[in-house]
Amino acid sequence: MKRLPPLPALHTFLVVARCCNFTRAAETLHITQGAVSRQIAGLESHLGYPLFHRQARGLSLTAQGRELFPRIEQVFGLIEDAVDHVGTRQQALQLKAPTCITRWLLPRLMTWQKERPDVPVELTTTIAHGVDFRRERFDAAVVYGAHPGDSMQVHRLLDEELTPVCAPALLNGPEPLTQITDLERHMLLHPTLDEQDWTQWLKAAGVQLGNVGKGQHFDTMDLAMTVASQGSGIAIGDWSLIGEDLRAGRLVTPFDERLKTGAGYYFVYPDRTQGTPGIQALLDWLRAQAGQR
């Protein structure tokens, strides 16, 4: 078997070929110019042909050097990719998500970690609904709102569907909920200060209530639904997110009316992470989970 040239000499050739200057190559490699010259001479001797024309005004690649250069560049690129892949394989995917989806997302991520321990995920929650991948070093995010646009890779998970939710005990309590106007006799829990969720849903239902502005306000929908599950009032919730609460009996939906607002929850990631196997696997799994609710 033919003996291959030493790898350090090939790396030196790659650096010199890029700048065609022994002095700049030596600075890049942190060795002396003489060491660079000796490695190139030794490599040429090993190969049996010259790689550079030595000229008064500098260096230029020979025909053999021009042919060898892109092949050596490709080899070192493959080596770098292999080292990066192995070094980052066990690093956790950094995922950002708004708190409004955590009651749906968290239990599913716990299941994911049991099924795919080879793709760990670290979740950062925030009251912010979006993400700026130019400034935030997340691998992916779940965002809430209108379609995020074309500045990133976007995949829809869930549509927002507003509907009132409450603890089961309120349905048949002292003030039963048999029709929408019965809400007038209960504390309404608002997930935002602007009361828009309740206002939109009541308008779609064709009902006006006099107690909308007298309810309790919270910072997030998740918090409002948690308080509702304790029997302290009726929250406007998102039907897409409460499957676990309904199955566990923590919440019920007293009315059938659901309002699609046009907003939704999207799995997004920047172009720099496109093609990452872990990202695609997590996306496919979450989309399957979203289909099951």
PDB file of C-alpha atoms in Angstrom:
ATOM      1  CA  MET A   1       0.000   0.000   0.000  1.00  0.00           C
ATOM      2  CA  LYS A   2       1.342   3.416  -0.953  1.00  0.00           C
ATOM      3  CA  ARG A   3       2.447   5.453   2.044  1.00  0.00           C
ATOM      4  CA  LEU A   4       0.321   8.599   2.447  1.00  0.00           C
ATOM      5  CA  PRO A   5       1.884  12.018   3.014  1.00  0.00           C
ATOM      6  CA  PRO A   6       1.963  13.222   6.635  1.00  0.00           C
ATOM      7  CA  LEU A   7      -1.230  15.039   7.644  1.00  0.00           C
ATOM      8  CA  PRO A   8       0.584  18.120   9.100  1.00  0.00           C
ATOM      9  CA  ALA A   9       2.355  18.660   5.786  1.00  0.00           C
ATOM     10  CA  LEU A  10      -0.956  18.442   3.896  1.00  0.00           C
ATOM     11  CA  HIS A  11      -2.480  20.970   6.287  1.00  0.00           C
ATOM     12  CA  THR A  12       0.466  23.293   5.737  1.00  0.00           C
ATOM     13  CA  PHE A  13       0.016  22.927   1.973  1.00  0.00           C
ATOM     14  CA  LEU A  14      -3.679  23.863   2.371  1.00  0.00           C
ATOM     15  CA  VAL A  15      -2.821  27.034   4.290  1.00  0.00           C
ATOM     16  CA  VAL A  16      -0.058  28.064   1.896  1.00  0.00           C
ATOM     17  CA  ALA A  17      -2.252  27.365  -1.161  1.00  0.00           C
ATOM     18  CA  ARG A  18      -4.915  29.696   0.198  1.00  0.00           C
ATOM     19  CA  CYS A  19      -2.576  32.679   0.564  1.00  0.00           C
ATOM     20  CA  CYS A  20       0.383  31.760  -1.685  1.00  0.00           C
ATOM     21  CA  ASN A  21       2.749  33.307   0.828  1.00  0.00           C
ATOM     22  CA  PHE A  22       5.091  31.464   3.197  1.00  0.00           C
ATOM     23  CA  THR A  23       5.232  34.364   5.679  1.00  0.00           C
ATOM     24  CA  ARG A  24       1.432  34.695   6.063  1.00  0.00           C
ATOM     25  CA  ALA A  25       1.076  30.908   6.237  1.00  0.00           C
ATOM     26  CA  ALA A  26       3.681  30.801   9.022  1.00  0.00           C
ATOM     27  CA  GLU A  27       1.724  33.452  10.970  1.00  0.00           C
ATOM     28  CA  THR A  28      -1.483  31.477  10.564  1.00  0.00           C
ATOM     29  CA  LEU A  29       0.148  28.216  11.670  1.00  0.00           C
ATOM     30  CA  HIS A  30       2.205  29.838  14.454  1.00  0.00           C
ATOM     31  CA  ILE A  31       5.447  28.329  13.176  1.00  0.00           C
ATOM     32  CA  THR A  32       8.486  29.822  11.472  1.00  0.00           C
ATOM     33  CA  GLN A  33       8.676  30.587   7.777  1.00  0.00           C
ATOM     34  CA  GLY A  34      11.561  28.140   7.509  1.00  0.00           C
ATOM     35  CA  ALA A  35       9.416  25.366   9.002  1.00  0.00           C
ATOM     36  CA  VAL A  36       6.696  26.064   6.437  1.00  0.00           C
ATOM     37  CA  SER A  37       9.229  25.979   3.587  1.00  0.00           C
ATOM     38  CA  ARG A  38      10.727  22.691   4.832  1.00  0.00           C
ATOM     39  CA  GLN A  39       7.277  21.013   5.170  1.00  0.00           C
ATOM     40  CA  ILE A  40       6.306  22.022   1.638  1.00  0.00           C
ATOM     41  CA  ALA A  41       9.656  20.828   0.251  1.00  0.00           C
ATOM     42  CA  GLY A  42       9.274  17.530   2.093  1.00  0.00           C
ATOM     43  CA  LEU A  43       5.729  17.091   0.780  1.00  0.00           C
ATOM     44  CA  GLU A  44       6.846  17.789  -2.798  1.00  0.00           C
ATOM     45  CA  SER A  45       9.648  15.261  -2.383  1.00  0.00           C
ATOM     46  CA  HIS A  46       7.172  12.682  -1.078  1.00  0.00           C
ATOM     47  CA  LEU A  47       4.714  13.276  -3.925  1.00  0.00           C
ATOM     48  CA  GLY A  48       7.368  13.460  -6.627  1.00  0.00           C
ATOM     49  CA  TYR A  49       6.175  16.701  -8.195  1.00  0.00           C
ATOM     50  CA  PRO A  50       6.303  20.431  -7.382  1.00  0.00           C
ATOM     51  CA  LEU A  51       3.270  22.134  -5.847  1.00  0.00           C
ATOM     52  CA  PHE A  52       4.369  25.775  -6.145  1.00  0.00           C
ATOM     53  CA  HIS A  53       6.296  27.967  -8.549  1.00  0.00           C
ATOM     54  CA  ARG A  54       8.832  29.969  -6.504  1.00  0.00           C
ATOM     55  CA  GLN A  55       8.937  33.408  -8.117  1.00  0.00           C
ATOM     56  CA  ALA A  56      10.524  36.689  -7.200  1.00  0.00           C
ATOM     57  CA  ARG A  57       7.107  38.233  -6.546  1.00  0.00           C
ATOM     58  CA  GLY A  58       5.788  35.286  -4.571  1.00  0.00           C
ATOM     59  CA  LEU A  59       4.288  31.845  -5.008  1.00  0.00           C
ATOM     60  CA  SER A  60       1.818  30.381  -7.450  1.00  0.00           C
ATOM     61  CA  LEU A  61       0.369  26.897  -7.675  1.00  0.00           C
ATOM     62  CA  THR A  62       1.640  24.498 -10.299  1.00  0.00           C
ATOM     63  CA  ALA A  63      -0.828  22.515 -12.386  1.00  0.00           C
ATOM     64  CA  GLN A  64      -0.482  19.613  -9.939  1.00  0.00           C
ATOM     65  CA  GLY A  65      -0.939  21.995  -6.993  1.00  0.00           C
ATOM     66  CA  ARG A  66      -4.114  23.455  -8.496  1.00  0.00           C
ATOM     67  CA  GLU A  67      -5.491  19.956  -8.988  1.00  0.00           C
ATOM     68  CA  LEU A  68      -4.557  18.795  -5.488  1.00  0.00           C
ATOM     69  CA  PHE A  69      -5.767  21.879  -3.608  1.00  0.00           C
ATOM     70  CA  PRO A  70      -9.593  21.414  -3.821  1.00  0.00           C
ATOM     71  CA  ARG A  71      -9.274  17.723  -2.969  1.00  0.00           C
ATOM     72  CA  ILE A  72      -7.208  18.396   0.151  1.00  0.00           C
ATOM     73  CA  GLU A  73      -9.599  21.218   1.104  1.00  0.00           C
ATOM     74  CA  GLN A  74     -12.513  18.795   0.845  1.00  0.00           C
ATOM     75  CA  VAL A  75     -10.730  16.193   2.986  1.00  0.00           C
ATOM     76  CA  PHE A  76     -10.037  18.673   5.786  1.00  0.00           C
ATOM     77  CA  GLY A  77     -13.618  19.914   5.553  1.00  0.00           C
ATOM     78  CA  LEU A  78     -14.832  16.356   6.122  1.00  0.00           C
ATOM     79  CA  ILE A  79     -12.496  15.987   9.086  1.00  0.00           C
ATOM     80  CA  GLU A  80     -13.828  19.214  10.629  1.00  0.00           C
ATOM     81  CA  ASP A  81     -17.433  18.096  10.096  1.00  0.00           C
ATOM     82  CA  ALA A  82     -16.722  14.725  11.707  1.00  0.00           C
ATOM     83  CA  VAL A  83     -15.103  16.333  14.747  1.00  0.00           C
ATOM     84  CA  ASP A  84     -17.958  18.822  15.123  1.00  0.00           C
ATOM     85  CA  HIS A  85     -20.583  16.087  14.778  1.00  0.00           C
ATOM     86  CA  VAL A  86     -19.052  13.851  17.424  1.00  0.00           C
ATOM     87  CA  GLY A  87     -18.354  16.758  19.747  1.00  0.00           C
ATOM     88  CA  THR A  88     -21.927  18.102  19.636  1.00  0.00           C
ATOM     89  CA  ARG A  89     -23.874  14.859  19.364  1.00  0.00           C
ATOM     90  CA  GLN A  90     -24.793  14.763  23.044  1.00  0.00           C
ATOM     91  CA  GLN A  91     -25.317  18.496  23.472  1.00  0.00           C
ATOM     92  CA  ALA A  92     -28.884  19.371  24.343  1.00  0.00           C
ATOM     93  CA  LEU A  93     -31.045  21.144  21.806  1.00  0.00           C
ATOM     94  CA  GLN A  94     -31.806  24.624  23.107  1.00  0.00           C
ATOM     95  CA  LEU A  95     -35.560  25.220  22.745  1.00  0.00           C
ATOM     96  CA  LYS A  96     -37.454  28.405  23.585  1.00  0.00           C
ATOM     97  CA  ALA A  97     -41.230  28.499  24.147  1.00  0.00           C
ATOM     98  CA  PRO A  98     -43.817  30.919  25.554  1.00  0.00           C
ATOM     99  CA  THR A  99     -45.393  30.015  28.890  1.00  0.00           C
ATOM    100  CA  CYS A 100     -48.847  29.847  27.284  1.00  0.00           C
ATOM    101  CA  ILE A 101     -47.989  26.500  25.653  1.00  0.00           C
ATOM    102  CA  THR A 102     -46.095  24.893  28.533  1.00  0.00           C
ATOM    103  CA  ARG A 103     -49.074  22.893  29.866  1.00  0.00           C
ATOM    104  CA  TRP A 104     -49.167  21.156  26.459  1.00  0.00           C
ATOM    105  CA  LEU A 105     -45.443  21.107  25.723  1.00  0.00           C
ATOM    106  CA  LEU A 106     -43.845  20.107  29.040  1.00  0.00           C
ATOM    107  CA  PRO A 107     -45.444  16.671  29.502  1.00  0.00           C
ATOM    108  CA  ARG A 108     -44.640  15.841  25.902  1.00  0.00           C
ATOM    109  CA  LEU A 109     -41.010  16.845  26.263  1.00  0.00           C
ATOM    110  CA  MET A 110     -40.783  14.609  29.332  1.00  0.00           C
ATOM    111  CA  THR A 111     -42.080  11.718  27.230  1.00  0.00           C
ATOM    112  CA  TRP A 112     -39.659  12.645  24.441  1.00  0.00           C
ATOM    113  CA  GLN A 113     -36.699  12.434  26.816  1.00  0.00           C
ATOM    114  CA  LYS A 114     -37.719   8.920  27.818  1.00  0.00           C
ATOM    115  CA  GLU A 115     -38.122   7.811  24.213  1.00  0.00           C
ATOM    116  CA  ARG A 116     -35.118   9.680  22.779  1.00  0.00           C
ATOM    117  CA  PRO A 117     -32.418  10.091  25.447  1.00  0.00           C
ATOM    118  CA  ASP A 118     -29.941  10.518  22.593  1.00  0.00           C
ATOM    119  CA  VAL A 119     -31.539  13.895  21.728  1.00  0.00           C
ATOM    120  CA  PRO A 120     -31.786  15.856  24.994  1.00  0.00           C
ATOM    121  CA  VAL A 121     -33.749  19.104  24.985  1.00  0.00           C
ATOM    122  CA  GLU A 122     -33.300  22.079  27.309  1.00  0.00           C
ATOM    123  CA  LEU A 123     -36.426  24.259  27.445  1.00  0.00           C
ATOM    124  CA  THR A 124     -36.361  27.977  28.219  1.00  0.00           C
ATOM    125  CA  THR A 125     -39.783  29.506  28.882  1.00  0.00           C
ATOM    126  CA  THR A 126     -40.656  33.168  28.565  1.00  0.00           C
ATOM    127  CA  ILE A 127     -43.707  35.411  28.427  1.00  0.00           C
ATOM    128  CA  ALA A 128     -42.447  36.630  25.036  1.00  0.00           C
ATOM    129  CA  HIS A 129     -44.329  35.048  22.148  1.00  0.00           C
ATOM    130  CA  GLY A 130     -41.587  35.278  19.520  1.00  0.00           C
ATOM    131  CA  VAL A 131     -37.891  34.658  18.958  1.00  0.00           C
ATOM    132  CA  ASP A 132     -35.040  36.532  17.273  1.00  0.00           C
ATOM    133  CA  PHE A 133     -32.504  33.971  16.119  1.00  0.00           C
ATOM    134  CA  ARG A 134     -30.093  36.745  15.137  1.00  0.00           C
ATOM    135  CA  ARG A 135     -29.624  37.645  18.812  1.00  0.00           C
ATOM    136  CA  GLU A 136     -30.827  34.540  20.663  1.00  0.00           C
ATOM    137  CA  ARG A 137     -28.738  31.387  20.380  1.00  0.00           C
ATOM    138  CA  PHE A 138     -31.554  28.871  20.419  1.00  0.00           C
ATOM    139  CA  ASP A 139     -31.594  25.881  18.084  1.00  0.00           C
ATOM    140  CA  ALA A 140     -35.374  26.085  17.715  1.00  0.00           C
ATOM    141  CA  ALA A 141     -38.429  27.677  19.302  1.00  0.00           C
ATOM    142  CA  VAL A 142     -42.166  27.376  19.606  1.00  0.00           C
ATOM    143  CA  VAL A 143     -43.768  30.750  18.931  1.00  0.00           C
ATOM    144  CA  TYR A 144     -47.330  32.006  19.275  1.00  0.00           C
ATOM    145  CA  GLY A 145     -49.225  34.433  17.068  1.00  0.00           C
ATOM    146  CA  ALA A 146     -49.768  34.939  13.364  1.00  0.00           C
ATOM    147  CA  HIS A 147     -47.621  33.073  10.832  1.00  0.00           C
ATOM    148  CA  PRO A 148     -44.036  34.180  11.610  1.00  0.00           C
ATOM    149  CA  GLY A 149     -43.136  34.883   7.977  1.00  0.00           C
ATOM    150  CA  ASP A 150     -40.257  33.788   5.768  1.00  0.00           C
ATOM    151  CA  SER A 151     -37.214  34.762   7.854  1.00  0.00           C
ATOM    152  CA  MET A 152     -36.949  31.251   9.361  1.00  0.00           C
ATOM    153  CA  GLN A 153     -38.109  27.677   8.890  1.00  0.00           C
ATOM    154  CA  VAL A 154     -41.754  27.557  10.048  1.00  0.00           C
ATOM    155  CA  HIS A 155     -43.995  24.560  10.806  1.00  0.00           C
ATOM    156  CA  ARG A 156     -47.500  24.850  12.266  1.00  0.00           C
ATOM    157  CA  LEU A 157     -48.256  22.768  15.352  1.00  0.00           C
ATOM    158  CA  LEU A 158     -51.628  23.966  16.659  1.00  0.00           C
ATOM    159  CA  ASP A 159     -54.327  26.539  15.961  1.00  0.00           C
ATOM    160  CA  GLU A 160     -55.604  28.628  18.844  1.00  0.00           C
ATOM    161  CA  GLU A 161     -59.230  27.829  19.701  1.00  0.00           C
ATOM    162  CA  LEU A 162     -60.672  29.876  22.553  1.00  0.00           C
ATOM    163  CA  THR A 163     -63.322  28.442  24.851  1.00  0.00           C
ATOM    164  CA  PRO A 164     -64.245  28.931  28.533  1.00  0.00           C
ATOM    165  CA  VAL A 165     -62.781  26.433  31.018  1.00  0.00           C
ATOM    166  CA  CYS A 166     -63.474  25.836  34.697  1.00  0.00           C
ATOM    167  CA  ALA A 167     -63.271  23.281  37.492  1.00  0.00           C
ATOM    168  CA  PRO A 168     -65.878  20.478  37.243  1.00  0.00           C
ATOM    169  CA  ALA A 169     -67.431  21.513  40.567  1.00  0.00           C
ATOM    170  CA  LEU A 170     -68.629  24.826  39.083  1.00  0.00           C
ATOM    171  CA  LEU A 171     -70.831  23.157  36.482  1.00  0.00           C
ATOM    172  CA  ASN A 172     -73.475  22.029  38.949  1.00  0.00           C
ATOM    173  CA  GLY A 173     -72.659  24.291  41.883  1.00  0.00           C
ATOM    174  CA  PRO A 174     -74.807  27.021  43.464  1.00  0.00           C
ATOM    175  CA  GLU A 175     -74.619  28.980  40.195  1.00  0.00           C
ATOM    176  CA  PRO A 176     -74.763  26.257  37.505  1.00  0.00           C
ATOM    177  CA  LEU A 177     -73.489  26.866  33.991  1.00  0.00           C
ATOM    178  CA  THR A 178     -76.230  25.776  31.631  1.00  0.00           C
ATOM    179  CA  GLN A 179     -76.117  28.670  29.174  1.00  0.00           C
ATOM    180  CA  ILE A 180     -73.617  31.340  28.260  1.00  0.00           C
ATOM    181  CA  THR A 181     -75.472  34.127  30.066  1.00  0.00           C
ATOM    182  CA  ASP A 182     -74.850  32.232  33.331  1.00  0.00           C
ATOM    183  CA  LEU A 183     -71.264  33.496  33.098  1.00  0.00           C
ATOM    184  CA  GLU A 184     -72.581  36.819  34.394  1.00  0.00           C
ATOM    185  CA  ARG A 185     -72.755  35.323  37.891  1.00  0.00           C
ATOM    186  CA  HIS A 186     -69.159  34.087  37.940  1.00  0.00           C
ATOM    187  CA  MET A 187     -65.679  35.588  38.213  1.00  0.00           C
ATOM    188  CA  LEU A 188     -64.093  35.766  34.764  1.00  0.00           C
ATOM    189  CA  LEU A 189     -60.353  35.124  34.662  1.00  0.00           C
ATOM    190  CA  HIS A 190     -58.453  37.062  31.986  1.00  0.00           C
ATOM    191  CA  PRO A 191     -55.092  35.857  30.601  1.00  0.00           C
ATOM    192  CA  THR A 192     -54.206  39.435  29.570  1.00  0.00           C
ATOM    193  CA  LEU A 193     -54.897  42.968  30.734  1.00  0.00           C
ATOM    194  CA  ASP A 194     -56.710  43.951  27.534  1.00  0.00           C
ATOM    195  CA  GLU A 195     -59.489  41.353  28.066  1.00  0.00           C
ATOM    196  CA  GLN A 196     -59.463  40.661  24.336  1.00  0.00           C
ATOM    197  CA  ASP A 197     -59.779  36.864  24.580  1.00  0.00           C
ATOM    198  CA  TRP A 198     -63.041  36.972  26.505  1.00  0.00           C
ATOM    199  CA  THR A 199     -64.290  39.881  24.380  1.00  0.00           C
ATOM    200  CA  GLN A 200     -63.614  38.032  21.117  1.00  0.00           C
ATOM    201  CA  TRP A 201     -65.211  34.809  22.294  1.00  0.00           C
ATOM    202  CA  LEU A 202     -68.367  36.495  23.647  1.00  0.00           C
ATOM    203  CA  LYS A 203     -68.746  38.496  20.435  1.00  0.00           C
ATOM    204  CA  ALA A 204     -68.497  35.301  18.353  1.00  0.00           C
ATOM    205  CA  ALA A 205     -71.085  33.685  20.646  1.00  0.00           C
ATOM    206  CA  GLY A 206     -73.397  36.681  20.234  1.00  0.00           C
ATOM    207  CA  VAL A 207     -73.552  37.417  23.961  1.00  0.00           C
ATOM    208  CA  GLN A 208     -72.879  40.581  25.966  1.00  0.00           C
ATOM    209  CA  LEU A 209     -72.001  40.401  29.646  1.00  0.00           C
ATOM    210  CA  GLY A 210     -71.791  43.178  32.193  1.00  0.00           C
ATOM    211  CA  ASN A 211     -69.016  41.611  34.270  1.00  0.00           C
ATOM    212  CA  VAL A 212     -66.240  41.352  31.702  1.00  0.00           C
ATOM    213  CA  GLY A 213     -64.346  44.322  33.131  1.00  0.00           C
ATOM    214  CA  LYS A 214     -64.736  43.111  36.724  1.00  0.00           C
ATOM    215  CA  GLY A 215     -62.738  39.912  36.401  1.00  0.00           C
ATOM    216  CA  GLN A 216     -59.267  38.952  37.594  1.00  0.00           C
ATOM    217  CA  HIS A 217     -56.310  39.537  35.277  1.00  0.00           C
ATOM    218  CA  PHE A 218     -53.199  37.383  34.903  1.00  0.00           C
ATOM    219  CA  ASP A 219     -49.958  37.578  32.961  1.00  0.00           C
ATOM    220  CA  THR A 220     -50.464  34.354  31.011  1.00  0.00           C
ATOM    221  CA  MET A 221     -53.223  32.049  29.824  1.00  0.00           C
ATOM    222  CA  ASP A 222     -51.521  29.120  31.540  1.00  0.00           C
ATOM    223  CA  LEU A 223     -51.763  30.856  34.912  1.00  0.00           C
ATOM    224  CA  ALA A 224     -55.403  31.821  34.346  1.00  0.00           C
ATOM    225  CA  MET A 225     -56.311  28.205  33.504  1.00  0.00           C
ATOM    226  CA  THR A 226     -54.404  26.924  36.546  1.00  0.00           C
ATOM    227  CA  VAL A 227     -56.434  29.232  38.815  1.00  0.00           C
ATOM    228  CA  ALA A 228     -59.619  28.123  37.047  1.00  0.00           C
ATOM    229  CA  SER A 229     -58.774  24.473  37.764  1.00  0.00           C
ATOM    230  CA  GLN A 230     -58.785  25.372  41.474  1.00  0.00           C
ATOM    231  CA  GLY A 231     -62.417  26.532  41.273  1.00  0.00           C
ATOM    232  CA  SER A 232     -61.701  30.238  41.651  1.00  0.00           C
ATOM    233  CA  GLY A 233     -63.425  31.377  38.470  1.00  0.00           C
ATOM    234  CA  ILE A 234     -63.860  30.718  34.779  1.00  0.00           C
ATOM    235  CA  ALA A 235     -60.941  31.319  32.438  1.00  0.00           C
ATOM    236  CA  ILE A 236     -60.904  31.748  28.717  1.00  0.00           C
ATOM    237  CA  GLY A 237     -58.669  28.888  27.633  1.00  0.00           C
ATOM    238  CA  ASP A 238     -57.230  27.359  24.504  1.00  0.00           C
ATOM    239  CA  TRP A 239     -58.922  24.079  23.637  1.00  0.00           C
ATOM    240  CA  SER A 240     -55.842  22.985  21.686  1.00  0.00           C
ATOM    241  CA  LEU A 241     -53.727  22.945  24.850  1.00  0.00           C
ATOM    242  CA  ILE A 242     -55.977  21.419  27.508  1.00  0.00           C
ATOM    243  CA  GLY A 243     -56.336  17.789  26.467  1.00  0.00           C
ATOM    244  CA  GLU A 244     -54.374  16.547  29.493  1.00  0.00           C
ATOM    245  CA  ASP A 245     -56.451  18.704  31.866  1.00  0.00           C
ATOM    246  CA  LEU A 246     -59.701  17.425  30.382  1.00  0.00           C
ATOM    247  CA  ARG A 247     -58.651  13.780  30.587  1.00  0.00           C
ATOM    248  CA  ALA A 248     -57.438  14.212  34.179  1.00  0.00           C
ATOM    249  CA  GLY A 249     -60.661  15.976  35.195  1.00  0.00           C
ATOM    250  CA  ARG A 250     -58.902  19.165  36.271  1.00  0.00           C
ATOM    251  CA  LEU A 251     -60.845  21.271  33.786  1.00  0.00           C
ATOM    252  CA  VAL A 252     -64.082  21.046  31.845  1.00  0.00           C
ATOM    253  CA  THR A 253     -65.448  23.091  28.964  1.00  0.00           C
ATOM    254  CA  PRO A 254     -68.989  24.151  29.896  1.00  0.00           C
ATOM    255  CA  PHE A 255     -69.938  25.231  26.371  1.00  0.00           C
ATOM    256  CA  ASP A 256     -69.379  23.806  22.906  1.00  0.00           C
ATOM    257  CA  GLU A 257     -68.567  27.129  21.260  1.00  0.00           C
ATOM    258  CA  ARG A 258     -64.910  27.414  20.229  1.00  0.00           C
ATOM    259  CA  LEU A 259     -63.394  30.391  18.449  1.00  0.00           C
ATOM    260  CA  LYS A 260     -60.486  30.036  16.031  1.00  0.00           C
ATOM    261  CA  THR A 261     -58.681  33.349  16.336  1.00  0.00           C
ATOM    262  CA  GLY A 262     -56.321  32.923  13.396  1.00  0.00           C
ATOM    263  CA  ALA A 263     -53.349  32.753  15.739  1.00  0.00           C
ATOM    264  CA  GLY A 264     -51.452  29.546  16.317  1.00  0.00           C
ATOM    265  CA  TYR A 265     -48.384  27.815  17.689  1.00  0.00           C
ATOM    266  CA  TYR A 266     -45.470  27.249  15.320  1.00  0.00           C
ATOM    267  CA  PHE A 267     -42.251  25.265  15.590  1.00  0.00           C
ATOM    268  CA  VAL A 268     -39.513  27.412  14.068  1.00  0.00           C
ATOM    269  CA  TYR A 269     -35.762  27.184  13.623  1.00  0.00           C
ATOM    270  CA  PRO A 270     -33.081  29.253  11.880  1.00  0.00           C
ATOM    271  CA  ASP A 271     -31.451  28.292   8.622  1.00  0.00           C
ATOM    272  CA  ARG A 272     -28.229  27.534  10.476  1.00  0.00           C
ATOM    273  CA  THR A 273     -29.821  24.508  12.200  1.00  0.00           C
ATOM    274  CA  GLN A 274     -31.732  23.262   9.153  1.00  0.00           C
ATOM    275  CA  GLY A 275     -30.839  19.650   8.491  1.00  0.00           C
ATOM    276  CA  THR A 276     -29.821  18.926  12.077  1.00  0.00           C
ATOM    277  CA  PRO A 277     -31.153  15.375  12.659  1.00  0.00           C
ATOM    278  CA  GLY A 278     -32.280  16.117  16.221  1.00  0.00           C
ATOM    279  CA  ILE A 279     -34.287  19.171  15.135  1.00  0.00           C
ATOM    280  CA  GLN A 280     -36.115  17.268  12.411  1.00  0.00           C
ATOM    281  CA  ALA A 281     -36.821  14.308  14.687  1.00  0.00           C
ATOM    282  CA  LEU A 282     -38.234  16.552  17.417  1.00  0.00           C
ATOM    283  CA  LEU A 283     -40.331  18.478  14.896  1.00  0.00           C
ATOM    284  CA  ASP A 284     -41.810  15.307  13.393  1.00  0.00           C
ATOM    285  CA  TRP A 285     -42.603  13.944  16.859  1.00  0.00           C
ATOM    286  CA  LEU A 286     -44.271  17.156  18.077  1.00  0.00           C
ATOM    287  CA  ARG A 287     -46.350  17.403  14.907  1.00  0.00           C
ATOM    288  CA  ALA A 288     -47.543  13.845  15.478  1.00  0.00           C
ATOM    289  CA  GLN A 289     -48.395  14.742  19.072  1.00  0.00           C
ATOM    290  CA  ALA A 290     -50.279  17.825  17.909  1.00  0.00           C
ATOM    291  CA  GLY A 291     -52.345  15.646  15.610  1.00  0.00           C
ATOM    292  CA  GLN A 292     -53.345  13.471  18.567  1.00  0.00           C
ATOM    293  CA  ARG A 293     -54.027  16.430  20.930  1.00  0.00           C
TER     294      ARG A 293
END
